[in-house]
XYZ file of C-alpha atoms in Angstrom:
161
model
C 107.199 74.572 27.700
C 106.665 77.635 25.508
C 105.075 80.777 26.836
C 101.732 81.938 25.530
C 101.522 85.619 24.664
C 98.670 87.449 26.319
C 97.115 90.204 24.238
C 95.387 93.182 25.757
C 91.609 93.042 25.407
C 90.102 94.784 22.391
C 89.076 98.362 23.087
C 85.532 98.576 24.399
C 83.086 100.070 21.908
C 85.890 101.422 19.722
C 84.743 99.532 16.646
C 81.586 97.800 15.522
C 83.842 94.818 15.069
C 87.431 94.516 16.161
C 89.027 93.475 12.854
C 91.268 96.553 12.755
C 92.408 95.953 16.342
C 93.146 92.298 15.558
C 95.180 93.177 12.443
C 97.320 95.558 14.484
C 97.917 92.869 17.111
C 99.127 90.443 14.422
C 101.097 92.704 12.078
C 101.747 95.827 14.112
C 100.669 99.320 13.219
C 99.696 99.366 9.519
C 102.049 96.520 8.611
C 100.938 93.428 6.780
C 102.454 90.284 5.351
C 103.220 91.564 1.821
C 104.282 95.134 2.630
C 106.499 96.866 0.050
C 109.945 98.003 1.266
C 109.301 101.697 0.683
C 105.990 101.506 2.540
C 107.804 99.910 5.482
C 110.175 102.894 5.376
C 107.189 105.255 5.553
C 105.984 103.294 8.586
C 109.420 103.805 10.127
C 108.960 107.554 9.610
C 105.553 107.311 11.305
C 107.186 105.664 14.331
C 109.902 108.342 14.315
C 107.240 111.081 14.237
C 105.404 109.509 17.182
C 108.631 109.268 19.196
C 109.561 112.850 18.270
C 106.187 114.164 19.436
C 106.802 112.434 22.789
C 110.283 114.003 23.054
C 112.190 110.730 22.773
C 113.218 110.426 19.138
C 116.873 109.697 19.928
C 116.261 108.041 23.279
C 118.950 105.435 24.050
C 117.305 102.039 24.527
C 120.428 100.326 25.882
C 118.364 98.645 28.609
C 116.840 96.279 26.038
C 113.297 97.520 26.606
C 110.753 97.226 23.817
C 109.918 100.339 21.845
C 106.389 101.488 22.529
C 104.739 104.389 20.772
C 101.325 105.851 20.096
C 100.892 106.574 16.397
C 98.558 109.328 15.348
C 95.575 107.436 13.952
C 93.616 110.521 12.854
C 90.434 108.484 12.600
C 88.171 111.429 11.820
C 90.272 112.277 8.771
C 90.499 108.607 7.781
C 86.693 108.299 7.941
C 86.289 111.364 5.714
C 88.850 110.177 3.172
C 88.345 106.429 3.060
C 85.222 105.299 4.900
C 83.040 107.586 2.867
C 82.327 106.317 -0.643
C 78.930 108.022 -0.692
C 80.404 111.536 -0.838
C 80.944 111.478 -4.614
C 77.503 110.039 -5.292
C 75.871 112.791 -3.231
C 77.979 115.519 -4.880
C 77.006 114.285 -8.350
C 73.312 113.560 -7.782
C 72.158 116.229 -5.329
C 72.207 119.762 -6.733
C 70.872 121.528 -3.641
C 73.765 122.296 -1.280
C 71.729 122.128 1.947
C 70.238 118.761 0.980
C 73.669 117.395 0.030
C 75.136 118.359 3.421
C 72.108 116.939 5.250
C 72.335 113.588 3.446
C 76.097 113.293 3.881
C 76.017 114.253 7.577
C 73.241 111.710 8.213
C 75.246 109.033 6.391
C 78.383 109.811 8.414
C 76.398 109.745 11.667
C 75.303 106.208 10.812
C 78.503 104.886 9.228
C 81.590 106.544 10.735
C 83.712 104.004 12.595
C 86.195 104.037 15.477
C 85.382 107.622 16.534
C 83.585 108.528 19.755
C 81.636 111.456 18.271
C 80.150 111.053 14.796
C 79.291 114.726 14.386
C 80.988 116.096 11.260
C 78.724 119.162 10.979
C 81.605 121.553 11.732
C 82.836 120.898 8.175
C 79.795 122.624 6.717
C 81.018 125.999 8.031
C 84.481 125.536 6.555
C 83.529 125.067 2.897
C 81.616 127.281 0.473
C 79.694 124.297 -0.848
C 79.343 120.556 -0.505
C 80.792 120.110 -3.998
C 83.907 122.052 -2.996
C 84.309 119.763 0.017
C 83.804 116.625 -2.105
C 86.346 117.902 -4.654
C 88.938 118.421 -1.932
C 88.328 114.914 -0.564
C 88.758 113.530 -4.102
C 92.006 115.453 -4.594
C 93.501 114.240 -1.303
C 92.369 110.667 -1.989
C 94.266 110.764 -5.287
C 97.548 110.916 -3.342
C 96.782 107.708 -1.430
C 99.829 105.471 -1.179
C 99.377 102.176 -3.026
C 95.641 102.786 -3.298
C 95.211 99.839 -5.674
C 96.519 97.381 -3.052
C 94.590 98.428 0.027
C 90.901 97.615 -0.105
C 89.802 98.374 3.474
C 89.389 101.985 4.567
C 91.520 101.266 7.633
C 94.456 100.115 5.477
C 94.703 103.105 3.142
C 96.577 106.253 3.965
C 98.116 109.458 2.719
C 101.509 109.816 4.373
C 101.801 110.718 7.213
C 98.114 110.231 7.991
């Protein structure tokens, strides 16, 4: 008789739905069925970075144990870069800086996913204007790896994030 694998339960209240959790259980961290070879190599580097940060990059696994690691998910950054299509619309249509920040912060409070605190107001102090912030987000987005292939915000990334 074959054994049935038991998955851990989905994280409580981590997502509005657990599609991202389910994908990771099936394919592993950011891997999918038609992954390009060089993108798999970048995933290898992500695993290496996680092991390095835990002080066990060259740990000998001669005991046959399974490699376990905690990748840096950086979900706040991922929400800003990829789960945030409204940022460009606000930057283009709202000329008043205070109103632009207010609208964007309200939108993020309602729509950010997989983060415990949806308060992004600290960003307002770090940029001279909302347009400057939106321009930076646009510039970083332009370096997204295989952006034309990954439709979901949770599947896109700028290496190593």
